[in-house]
Amino acid sequence: LAFDDKLDGANGGYLSGARDSTINVWARSGHFLRTLRSHKGLVNAMAVRQNEGKNGESRVASGSSDGCLRIWDHHSSRCVRTLQAHHQAVTSVVWGPGPSSVITGSTDCSVKLWNTRTGQQVRSWDGHAGTVTQVLADGGRAYSSSRDGTVRIWGVPAATGAAGAADATAESGP
């Protein structure tokens, strides 16, 4: 589930991933607007970034069990980029700290940084021993949590527009 305040004029709206490989777009009022079709598996994760398109419109990054990362112009129902991001399911997606960067997590236990304009993988981080359940980005760092009970902190390369940071690991729990 993701919220976009630029959907349906100034009213905003929601995007919901579905088991049938689609993303449904809803007005804040609950009115159905459209369906995005392109994934070949369950849509597990979505994130909205404002002012990413040519005219400053928002974009949606989505990840699914087909291992793909897709970038959408959801205002026109168009998939603008498809990346085979992982060999297994994409479980988490977040827009990164740099322009046009997306970070993905997967059941393959890896975290990856992507340049959505070029379609190139910028960096891959391995170190989790379980499915990556969540990824976050803040400044020059990416954070990932995993079913292995750890949270890892990854340095994002300066080329993505954010200052780099050292990689670190923290155990989660009480």
Short mmCIF file of C-alpha atoms in Angstrom, two decimals:
data_model
loop_
_atom_site.label_atom_id
_atom_site.label_comp_id
_atom_site.label_asym_id
_atom_site.label_seq_id
_atom_site.Cartn_x
_atom_site.Cartn_y
_atom_site.Cartn_z
CA LEU A 1 0.00 0.00 0.00
CA ALA A 2 1.34 3.44 -0.92
CA PHE A 3 -0.12 6.94 -0.74
CA ASP A 4 0.33 9.62 -3.41
CA ASP A 5 -0.94 13.12 -2.66
CA LYS A 6 -0.84 13.98 -6.40
CA LEU A 7 -3.41 11.38 -7.42
CA ASP A 8 -6.93 12.48 -8.29
CA GLY A 9 -6.02 16.15 -8.45
CA ALA A 10 -5.20 17.62 -5.06
CA ASN A 11 -7.24 14.98 -3.22
CA GLY A 12 -4.59 12.25 -3.20
CA GLY A 13 -5.06 8.53 -3.44
CA TYR A 14 -3.72 5.07 -2.78
CA LEU A 15 -2.09 2.26 -4.70
CA SER A 16 -2.58 -1.32 -3.58
CA GLY A 17 -0.66 -4.38 -4.72
CA ALA A 18 -2.64 -7.51 -5.46
CA ARG A 19 -2.14 -11.27 -5.64
CA ASP A 20 -3.24 -11.20 -9.27
CA SER A 21 0.00 -9.33 -10.21
CA THR A 22 -1.71 -5.96 -10.58
CA ILE A 23 -1.57 -2.61 -8.82
CA ASN A 24 -4.92 -0.92 -8.26
CA VAL A 25 -5.10 2.86 -8.06
CA TRP A 26 -7.75 4.42 -5.80
CA ALA A 27 -8.91 7.96 -5.10
CA ARG A 28 -8.83 8.97 -1.44
CA SER A 29 -12.64 8.78 -1.52
CA GLY A 30 -12.39 5.05 -2.27
CA HIS A 31 -13.35 5.44 -5.93
CA PHE A 32 -11.45 3.00 -8.17
CA LEU A 33 -9.37 4.85 -10.81
CA ARG A 34 -7.37 2.26 -12.79
CA THR A 35 -5.28 -0.91 -12.78
CA LEU A 36 -1.58 -1.19 -13.62
CA ARG A 37 -0.64 -4.48 -15.29
CA SER A 38 2.86 -5.77 -15.97
CA HIS A 39 4.15 -7.87 -13.06
CA LYS A 40 4.12 -11.65 -13.39
CA GLY A 41 3.83 -12.33 -9.65
CA LEU A 42 2.34 -11.07 -6.38
CA VAL A 43 3.08 -7.36 -5.83
CA ASN A 44 4.84 -7.27 -2.45
CA ALA A 45 6.10 -3.70 -2.14
CA MET A 46 5.55 -0.18 -3.44
CA ALA A 47 6.97 3.28 -2.82
CA VAL A 48 5.99 6.69 -4.23
CA ARG A 49 8.44 9.46 -5.10
CA GLN A 50 7.17 12.93 -5.88
CA ASN A 51 8.62 15.08 -8.69
CA GLU A 52 10.42 12.21 -10.42
CA GLY A 53 8.86 12.35 -13.88
CA LYS A 54 9.67 14.72 -16.76
CA ASN A 55 6.95 17.15 -15.69
CA GLY A 56 7.42 16.78 -11.95
CA GLU A 57 4.79 14.09 -11.55
CA SER A 58 5.15 11.28 -9.07
CA ARG A 59 6.45 7.81 -9.86
CA VAL A 60 5.83 4.47 -8.19
CA ALA A 61 8.46 1.77 -7.70
CA SER A 62 7.01 -1.71 -7.23
CA GLY A 63 8.56 -5.07 -6.46
CA SER A 64 7.02 -8.50 -6.80
CA SER A 65 7.51 -12.21 -6.41
CA ASP A 66 8.68 -12.32 -10.04
CA GLY A 67 11.94 -10.68 -8.85
CA CYS A 68 11.27 -7.54 -10.89
CA LEU A 69 11.44 -3.90 -9.93
CA ARG A 70 9.11 -1.78 -12.03
CA ILE A 71 8.94 2.00 -12.24
CA TRP A 72 5.53 3.39 -13.13
CA ASP A 73 4.05 6.61 -14.40
CA HIS A 74 0.85 5.59 -12.66
CA HIS A 75 -0.96 8.72 -13.85
CA SER A 76 -0.87 7.32 -17.39
CA SER A 77 -0.82 3.60 -16.37
CA ARG A 78 2.55 3.20 -18.09
CA CYS A 79 5.46 1.08 -16.87
CA VAL A 80 8.51 3.19 -17.74
CA ARG A 81 11.24 0.75 -16.65
CA THR A 82 11.47 -2.94 -15.74
CA LEU A 83 14.54 -4.35 -14.01
CA GLN A 84 15.20 -7.97 -13.12
CA ALA A 85 16.28 -6.88 -9.65
CA HIS A 86 16.66 -10.23 -7.88
CA HIS A 87 16.62 -13.95 -8.63
CA GLN A 88 13.90 -14.37 -6.01
CA ALA A 89 10.98 -12.24 -4.77
CA VAL A 90 11.40 -8.53 -4.11
CA THR A 91 10.05 -7.99 -0.58
CA SER A 92 10.74 -4.30 0.03
CA VAL A 93 11.25 -1.18 -2.07
CA VAL A 94 12.22 2.36 -1.09
CA TRP A 95 13.32 5.37 -3.10
CA GLY A 96 16.96 6.03 -2.28
CA PRO A 97 18.70 9.18 -1.15
CA GLY A 98 20.01 10.14 -4.58
CA PRO A 99 18.09 11.24 -7.62
CA SER A 100 16.43 8.30 -9.38
CA SER A 101 17.80 5.71 -6.97
CA VAL A 102 15.78 2.80 -5.60
CA ILE A 103 16.81 0.27 -2.96
CA THR A 104 15.33 -3.23 -2.98
CA GLY A 105 15.35 -6.13 -0.53
CA SER A 106 14.61 -9.75 -1.37
CA THR A 107 14.02 -13.30 -0.24
CA ASP A 108 17.49 -13.97 -1.70
CA CYS A 109 18.85 -12.19 1.45
CA SER A 110 20.39 -9.33 -0.54
CA VAL A 111 19.87 -5.56 -0.70
CA LYS A 112 20.49 -3.73 -3.98
CA LEU A 113 20.77 -0.11 -5.08
CA TRP A 114 19.51 0.78 -8.56
CA ASN A 115 19.71 3.78 -10.85
CA THR A 116 16.22 3.95 -12.35
CA ARG A 117 17.22 6.31 -15.17
CA THR A 118 19.95 4.03 -16.56
CA GLY A 119 18.57 0.72 -15.31
CA GLN A 120 21.97 -0.13 -13.85
CA GLN A 121 22.63 -1.83 -10.54
CA VAL A 122 24.82 0.56 -8.54
CA ARG A 123 25.60 -1.72 -5.60
CA SER A 124 24.66 -5.05 -4.06
CA TRP A 125 24.99 -5.79 -0.36
CA ASP A 126 25.07 -9.33 0.98
CA GLY A 127 25.24 -10.24 4.64
CA HIS A 128 21.77 -11.23 5.79
CA ALA A 129 21.12 -14.89 6.47
CA GLY A 130 17.35 -14.57 6.03
CA THR A 131 14.76 -12.83 3.88
CA VAL A 132 15.12 -9.04 3.85
CA THR A 133 11.84 -7.79 5.30
CA GLN A 134 12.28 -4.01 5.07
CA VAL A 135 14.60 -1.43 3.51
CA LEU A 136 14.82 2.26 4.39
CA ALA A 137 16.99 5.13 3.17
CA ASP A 138 18.20 8.14 5.12
CA GLY A 139 20.94 10.48 3.94
CA GLY A 140 24.00 8.49 2.93
CA ARG A 141 22.78 5.25 4.43
CA ALA A 142 20.47 2.39 3.59
CA TYR A 143 19.01 0.24 6.37
CA SER A 144 17.72 -3.30 6.06
CA SER A 145 16.03 -5.67 8.47
CA SER A 146 15.85 -9.41 8.02
CA ARG A 147 14.23 -12.54 9.35
CA ASP A 148 17.73 -13.45 10.61
CA GLY A 149 17.12 -10.98 13.49
CA THR A 150 19.59 -8.32 12.34
CA VAL A 151 19.41 -4.76 11.10
CA ARG A 152 22.20 -3.77 8.76
CA ILE A 153 23.38 -0.29 7.88
CA TRP A 154 24.89 0.10 4.42
CA GLY A 155 26.92 2.99 3.03
CA VAL A 156 25.37 4.46 -0.10
CA PRO A 157 27.99 5.41 -2.74
CA ALA A 158 28.48 9.15 -3.24
CA ALA A 159 27.71 8.75 -6.96
CA THR A 160 24.02 8.38 -6.08
CA GLY A 161 23.94 11.93 -4.76
CA ALA A 162 24.32 11.04 -1.08
CA ALA A 163 27.38 10.96 1.14
CA GLY A 164 28.82 7.49 1.71
CA ALA A 165 28.82 5.75 5.07
CA ALA A 166 30.46 2.66 6.51
CA ASP A 167 28.60 -0.66 6.53
CA ALA A 168 27.55 -1.91 9.98
CA THR A 169 25.35 -4.58 11.59
CA ALA A 170 23.12 -4.44 14.65
CA GLU A 171 21.21 -7.25 16.30
CA SER A 172 17.51 -6.51 16.62
CA GLY A 173 15.29 -7.43 19.52
CA PRO A 174 15.02 -6.47 23.20
#
